[in-house]
Amino acid sequence: MKKNIVLIGFMGSGKTQVGRELAKELDCPFLDTDSLIEERCRQKITAIFADKGESFFRDIESQIIDEVTAKDGQVISCGGGAILRNENVNYLKTGGILIYLKAPFEVLYDRIKASSDRPLLHTAEPEQSARALWEARQSVYERVADLTVDTAQKTITKTVKEIKQLVEV
Ligand code: S3P
């Protein structure tokens, strides 16, 4: 039985891009929880947050994680907050290996600051909001991860190669 490879980490850590390329390399299905939530709700993440609120979003996120983890042999990229609920972590860890894509705050913020599709940053002080979230979550990512990959100075391809080596041993 092949395990799921689950990519976790803060916004901007490259989970979706790395996941897509990794799945291609490993010739297995790729699932992105944010995309699945958008398909299920027929709305963009920002619209879901605006119309129904974060807790509605988190409930759908948990439901999707429960569903996707029923299968194995997939690469799953999770939204940055997916690990905040223990039940999600438990589902993801069952038959899955959790890989934390790690990078310093400055690198992450640089990657996300120009995009408007992250509702948690729609605040008066987006950088401060992002930093507060990052500081609060770092220890959670570290704690739940089975493996950590530093992505700060790496291309997507290099990160994919590194993960492939780690999971194929
Ligand atoms: C979130 C991260 C986003 C998305 C939502 C909430 C978070 O995903 O799930 O905006 O709580 O960190 P990405 O990490 O893919 O940006």
PDB file of C-alpha atoms and ligand atoms in Angstrom:
ATOM      1  CA  MET A   1       0.000   0.000   0.000  1.00  0.00           C
ATOM      2  CA  LYS A   2       1.409   3.368  -1.055  1.00  0.00           C
ATOM      3  CA  LYS A   3       1.035   6.186   1.462  1.00  0.00           C
ATOM      4  CA  ASN A   4      -0.431   9.555   0.712  1.00  0.00           C
ATOM      5  CA  ILE A   5       2.114  12.347   0.572  1.00  0.00           C
ATOM      6  CA  VAL A   6       0.588  15.340   2.329  1.00  0.00           C
ATOM      7  CA  LEU A   7       2.128  18.782   1.881  1.00  0.00           C
ATOM      8  CA  ILE A   8       1.608  21.233   4.713  1.00  0.00           C
ATOM      9  CA  GLY A   9       2.957  24.688   5.447  1.00  0.00           C
ATOM     10  CA  PHE A  10       2.150  28.365   5.499  1.00  0.00           C
ATOM     11  CA  MET A  11       0.611  30.314   2.629  1.00  0.00           C
ATOM     12  CA  GLY A  12       3.258  30.821  -0.032  1.00  0.00           C
ATOM     13  CA  SER A  13       5.270  27.755   0.879  1.00  0.00           C
ATOM     14  CA  GLY A  14       4.649  26.279  -2.575  1.00  0.00           C
ATOM     15  CA  LYS A  15       2.369  23.386  -1.570  1.00  0.00           C
ATOM     16  CA  THR A  16       0.235  23.512  -4.699  1.00  0.00           C
ATOM     17  CA  GLN A  17       3.013  23.939  -7.246  1.00  0.00           C
ATOM     18  CA  VAL A  18       5.283  21.418  -5.552  1.00  0.00           C
ATOM     19  CA  GLY A  19       2.388  18.985  -5.133  1.00  0.00           C
ATOM     20  CA  ARG A  20       1.379  19.164  -8.777  1.00  0.00           C
ATOM     21  CA  GLU A  21       4.938  18.553  -9.993  1.00  0.00           C
ATOM     22  CA  LEU A  22       5.594  15.838  -7.420  1.00  0.00           C
ATOM     23  CA  ALA A  23       2.440  13.946  -8.410  1.00  0.00           C
ATOM     24  CA  LYS A  24       3.556  14.083 -12.051  1.00  0.00           C
ATOM     25  CA  GLU A  25       6.975  12.712 -11.093  1.00  0.00           C
ATOM     26  CA  LEU A  26       5.464   9.944  -9.004  1.00  0.00           C
ATOM     27  CA  ASP A  27       2.730   9.298 -11.561  1.00  0.00           C
ATOM     28  CA  CYS A  28      -0.066   9.500  -9.035  1.00  0.00           C
ATOM     29  CA  PRO A  29      -3.184  11.632  -8.524  1.00  0.00           C
ATOM     30  CA  PHE A  30      -2.810  15.179  -7.222  1.00  0.00           C
ATOM     31  CA  LEU A  31      -5.419  16.725  -4.926  1.00  0.00           C
ATOM     32  CA  ASP A  32      -5.489  20.266  -3.620  1.00  0.00           C
ATOM     33  CA  THR A  33      -7.887  20.812  -0.727  1.00  0.00           C
ATOM     34  CA  ASP A  34      -8.483  24.502  -1.570  1.00  0.00           C
ATOM     35  CA  SER A  35      -9.449  23.626  -5.160  1.00  0.00           C
ATOM     36  CA  LEU A  36     -11.754  20.868  -3.935  1.00  0.00           C
ATOM     37  CA  ILE A  37     -13.422  23.296  -1.520  1.00  0.00           C
ATOM     38  CA  GLU A  38     -13.924  25.797  -4.345  1.00  0.00           C
ATOM     39  CA  GLU A  39     -15.421  23.085  -6.564  1.00  0.00           C
ATOM     40  CA  ARG A  40     -17.722  21.872  -3.807  1.00  0.00           C
ATOM     41  CA  CYS A  41     -18.945  25.388  -2.956  1.00  0.00           C
ATOM     42  CA  ARG A  42     -18.801  26.652  -6.550  1.00  0.00           C
ATOM     43  CA  GLN A  43     -17.161  29.757  -5.131  1.00  0.00           C
ATOM     44  CA  LYS A  44     -13.661  31.109  -4.743  1.00  0.00           C
ATOM     45  CA  ILE A  45     -12.106  30.877  -1.264  1.00  0.00           C
ATOM     46  CA  THR A  46     -12.333  34.645  -0.772  1.00  0.00           C
ATOM     47  CA  ALA A  47     -16.059  34.588  -1.604  1.00  0.00           C
ATOM     48  CA  ILE A  48     -16.664  31.658   0.769  1.00  0.00           C
ATOM     49  CA  PHE A  49     -14.974  33.572   3.611  1.00  0.00           C
ATOM     50  CA  ALA A  50     -16.882  36.754   2.749  1.00  0.00           C
ATOM     51  CA  ASP A  51     -20.314  35.134   2.370  1.00  0.00           C
ATOM     52  CA  LYS A  52     -20.247  32.348   4.917  1.00  0.00           C
ATOM     53  CA  GLY A  53     -17.317  33.012   7.210  1.00  0.00           C
ATOM     54  CA  GLU A  54     -14.156  31.202   8.198  1.00  0.00           C
ATOM     55  CA  SER A  55     -15.797  28.556  10.357  1.00  0.00           C
ATOM     56  CA  PHE A  56     -17.998  27.437   7.450  1.00  0.00           C
ATOM     57  CA  PHE A  57     -14.842  27.212   5.320  1.00  0.00           C
ATOM     58  CA  ARG A  58     -13.086  25.180   8.035  1.00  0.00           C
ATOM     59  CA  ASP A  59     -16.012  22.756   8.244  1.00  0.00           C
ATOM     60  CA  ILE A  60     -15.921  22.126   4.490  1.00  0.00           C
ATOM     61  CA  GLU A  61     -12.136  21.797   4.697  1.00  0.00           C
ATOM     62  CA  SER A  62     -12.502  19.083   7.349  1.00  0.00           C
ATOM     63  CA  GLN A  63     -15.146  17.304   5.296  1.00  0.00           C
ATOM     64  CA  ILE A  64     -12.914  17.335   2.199  1.00  0.00           C
ATOM     65  CA  ILE A  65      -9.926  16.066   4.202  1.00  0.00           C
ATOM     66  CA  ASP A  66     -12.040  13.246   5.616  1.00  0.00           C
ATOM     67  CA  GLU A  67     -13.111  12.297   2.083  1.00  0.00           C
ATOM     68  CA  VAL A  68      -9.757  12.506   0.304  1.00  0.00           C
ATOM     69  CA  THR A  69      -7.921  10.522   2.967  1.00  0.00           C
ATOM     70  CA  ALA A  70     -10.193   7.542   2.315  1.00  0.00           C
ATOM     71  CA  LYS A  71      -7.817   6.715  -0.559  1.00  0.00           C
ATOM     72  CA  ASP A  72      -4.046   6.348  -0.630  1.00  0.00           C
ATOM     73  CA  GLY A  73      -1.272   6.688  -3.183  1.00  0.00           C
ATOM     74  CA  GLN A  74      -2.001  10.372  -3.786  1.00  0.00           C
ATOM     75  CA  VAL A  75      -0.223  13.685  -3.329  1.00  0.00           C
ATOM     76  CA  ILE A  76      -2.418  16.023  -1.259  1.00  0.00           C
ATOM     77  CA  SER A  77      -1.709  19.750  -0.868  1.00  0.00           C
ATOM     78  CA  CYS A  78      -3.496  21.292   2.093  1.00  0.00           C
ATOM     79  CA  GLY A  79      -4.473  24.877   2.781  1.00  0.00           C
ATOM     80  CA  GLY A  80      -2.184  26.557   5.293  1.00  0.00           C
ATOM     81  CA  GLY A  81      -4.694  26.281   8.123  1.00  0.00           C
ATOM     82  CA  ALA A  82      -5.695  22.670   7.569  1.00  0.00           C
ATOM     83  CA  ILE A  83      -3.523  21.431  10.417  1.00  0.00           C
ATOM     84  CA  LEU A  84      -5.277  23.634  12.986  1.00  0.00           C
ATOM     85  CA  ARG A  85      -7.906  21.013  13.721  1.00  0.00           C
ATOM     86  CA  ASN A  86      -6.682  17.839  15.364  1.00  0.00           C
ATOM     87  CA  GLU A  87      -9.274  15.764  13.548  1.00  0.00           C
ATOM     88  CA  ASN A  88      -7.779  16.902  10.218  1.00  0.00           C
ATOM     89  CA  VAL A  89      -4.277  15.964  11.350  1.00  0.00           C
ATOM     90  CA  ASN A  90      -5.533  12.556  12.452  1.00  0.00           C
ATOM     91  CA  TYR A  91      -7.163  11.896   9.089  1.00  0.00           C
ATOM     92  CA  LEU A  92      -4.108  13.105   7.190  1.00  0.00           C
ATOM     93  CA  LYS A  93      -1.740  11.018   9.283  1.00  0.00           C
ATOM     94  CA  THR A  94      -3.725   7.845   8.743  1.00  0.00           C
ATOM     95  CA  GLY A  95      -1.935   6.323   5.783  1.00  0.00           C
ATOM     96  CA  GLY A  96      -0.194   9.595   5.042  1.00  0.00           C
ATOM     97  CA  ILE A  97       3.226  11.113   5.479  1.00  0.00           C
ATOM     98  CA  LEU A  98       3.135  14.813   6.364  1.00  0.00           C
ATOM     99  CA  ILE A  99       5.798  16.956   4.763  1.00  0.00           C
ATOM    100  CA  TYR A 100       6.268  20.509   6.004  1.00  0.00           C
ATOM    101  CA  LEU A 101       7.468  22.965   3.375  1.00  0.00           C
ATOM    102  CA  LYS A 102       9.320  25.434   5.539  1.00  0.00           C
ATOM    103  CA  ALA A 103      10.596  28.933   4.790  1.00  0.00           C
ATOM    104  CA  PRO A 104      11.316  32.109   6.771  1.00  0.00           C
ATOM    105  CA  PHE A 105       8.485  34.607   7.119  1.00  0.00           C
ATOM    106  CA  GLU A 106      10.123  37.210   4.867  1.00  0.00           C
ATOM    107  CA  VAL A 107      10.394  34.711   2.005  1.00  0.00           C
ATOM    108  CA  LEU A 108       6.784  33.589   2.415  1.00  0.00           C
ATOM    109  CA  TYR A 109       5.393  37.083   2.700  1.00  0.00           C
ATOM    110  CA  ASP A 110       7.286  38.157  -0.369  1.00  0.00           C
ATOM    111  CA  ARG A 111       5.597  35.366  -2.321  1.00  0.00           C
ATOM    112  CA  ILE A 112       2.061  36.129  -1.118  1.00  0.00           C
ATOM    113  CA  LYS A 113       1.932  39.897  -0.668  1.00  0.00           C
ATOM    114  CA  ALA A 114       0.865  40.734  -4.216  1.00  0.00           C
ATOM    115  CA  SER A 115      -2.027  38.292  -4.427  1.00  0.00           C
ATOM    116  CA  SER A 116      -5.516  39.164  -3.268  1.00  0.00           C
ATOM    117  CA  ASP A 117      -6.878  35.636  -2.995  1.00  0.00           C
ATOM    118  CA  ARG A 118      -5.990  35.062   0.650  1.00  0.00           C
ATOM    119  CA  PRO A 119      -8.865  36.308   2.802  1.00  0.00           C
ATOM    120  CA  LEU A 120      -6.898  36.093   6.052  1.00  0.00           C
ATOM    121  CA  LEU A 121      -4.714  38.877   4.712  1.00  0.00           C
ATOM    122  CA  HIS A 122      -7.594  41.181   3.848  1.00  0.00           C
ATOM    123  CA  THR A 123      -6.895  43.354   6.862  1.00  0.00           C
ATOM    124  CA  ALA A 124      -5.688  46.876   7.474  1.00  0.00           C
ATOM    125  CA  GLU A 125      -2.202  45.545   8.214  1.00  0.00           C
ATOM    126  CA  PRO A 126      -1.745  42.438   6.059  1.00  0.00           C
ATOM    127  CA  GLU A 127       1.931  41.955   6.882  1.00  0.00           C
ATOM    128  CA  GLN A 128       1.262  42.063  10.610  1.00  0.00           C
ATOM    129  CA  SER A 129      -1.680  39.708  10.231  1.00  0.00           C
ATOM    130  CA  ALA A 130       0.417  37.270   8.238  1.00  0.00           C
ATOM    131  CA  ARG A 131       3.273  37.456  10.725  1.00  0.00           C
ATOM    132  CA  ALA A 132       0.961  36.807  13.664  1.00  0.00           C
ATOM    133  CA  LEU A 133      -0.498  33.748  11.949  1.00  0.00           C
ATOM    134  CA  TRP A 134       2.953  32.479  10.984  1.00  0.00           C
ATOM    135  CA  GLU A 135       4.251  32.900  14.520  1.00  0.00           C
ATOM    136  CA  ALA A 136       1.251  31.119  15.989  1.00  0.00           C
ATOM    137  CA  ARG A 137       1.412  28.242  13.523  1.00  0.00           C
ATOM    138  CA  GLN A 138       5.107  27.488  13.171  1.00  0.00           C
ATOM    139  CA  SER A 139       5.176  25.176  16.147  1.00  0.00           C
ATOM    140  CA  VAL A 140       2.070  23.360  14.912  1.00  0.00           C
ATOM    141  CA  TYR A 141       3.625  22.643  11.523  1.00  0.00           C
ATOM    142  CA  GLU A 142       6.806  21.432  13.252  1.00  0.00           C
ATOM    143  CA  ARG A 143       4.895  19.243  15.665  1.00  0.00           C
ATOM    144  CA  VAL A 144       2.643  17.468  13.198  1.00  0.00           C
ATOM    145  CA  ALA A 145       5.190  17.043  10.377  1.00  0.00           C
ATOM    146  CA  ASP A 146       6.843  13.702   9.722  1.00  0.00           C
ATOM    147  CA  LEU A 147       9.450  15.382   7.542  1.00  0.00           C
ATOM    148  CA  THR A 148      10.508  18.981   6.973  1.00  0.00           C
ATOM    149  CA  VAL A 149      11.902  20.383   3.747  1.00  0.00           C
ATOM    150  CA  ASP A 150      13.455  23.833   3.690  1.00  0.00           C
ATOM    151  CA  THR A 151      12.206  25.582   0.559  1.00  0.00           C
ATOM    152  CA  ALA A 152      13.647  29.054   1.113  1.00  0.00           C
ATOM    153  CA  GLN A 153      16.328  29.134  -1.565  1.00  0.00           C
ATOM    154  CA  LYS A 154      15.025  26.311  -3.720  1.00  0.00           C
ATOM    155  CA  THR A 155      13.210  26.093  -7.003  1.00  0.00           C
ATOM    156  CA  ILE A 156      10.031  24.040  -7.184  1.00  0.00           C
ATOM    157  CA  THR A 157      11.910  21.379  -9.156  1.00  0.00           C
ATOM    158  CA  LYS A 158      14.669  21.136  -6.543  1.00  0.00           C
ATOM    159  CA  THR A 159      12.116  20.800  -3.738  1.00  0.00           C
ATOM    160  CA  VAL A 160      10.266  18.104  -5.677  1.00  0.00           C
ATOM    161  CA  LYS A 161      13.512  16.174  -6.205  1.00  0.00           C
ATOM    162  CA  GLU A 162      14.309  16.373  -2.517  1.00  0.00           C
ATOM    163  CA  ILE A 163      10.876  15.116  -1.469  1.00  0.00           C
ATOM    164  CA  LYS A 164      11.030  12.330  -4.024  1.00  0.00           C
ATOM    165  CA  GLN A 165      14.323  11.144  -2.558  1.00  0.00           C
ATOM    166  CA  LEU A 166      12.933  11.302   0.960  1.00  0.00           C
ATOM    167  CA  VAL A 167       9.797   9.321   0.216  1.00  0.00           C
ATOM    168  CA  GLU A 168      11.346   6.740  -2.065  1.00  0.00           C
ATOM    169  CA  VAL A 169      13.933   5.422   0.392  1.00  0.00           C
TER     170      VAL A 169
HETATM  171  C1  S3P B   1      -5.431  29.544   4.634  1.00  0.00           C
HETATM  172  C2  S3P B   1      -4.626  29.261   3.556  1.00  0.00           C
HETATM  173  C3  S3P B   1      -5.126  29.193   2.179  1.00  0.00           C
HETATM  174  C4  S3P B   1      -6.627  28.882   2.168  1.00  0.00           C
HETATM  175  C5  S3P B   1      -7.363  29.840   3.051  1.00  0.00           C
HETATM  176  C6  S3P B   1      -6.895  29.782   4.496  1.00  0.00           C
HETATM  177  C7  S3P B   1      -4.820  29.587   5.980  1.00  0.00           C
HETATM  178  O1  S3P B   1      -4.432  28.188   1.450  1.00  0.00           O
HETATM  179  O2  S3P B   1      -6.874  27.574   2.592  1.00  0.00           O
HETATM  180  O3  S3P B   1      -7.180  31.122   2.512  1.00  0.00           O
HETATM  181  O4  S3P B   1      -5.562  29.527   6.979  1.00  0.00           O
HETATM  182  O5  S3P B   1      -3.578  29.664   6.058  1.00  0.00           O
HETATM  183  P1  S3P B   1      -2.889  28.328   0.964  1.00  0.00           P
HETATM  184  O6  S3P B   1      -2.012  27.936   2.112  1.00  0.00           O
HETATM  185  O7  S3P B   1      -2.803  27.349  -0.151  1.00  0.00           O
HETATM  186  O8  S3P B   1      -2.685  29.741   0.538  1.00  0.00           O
END
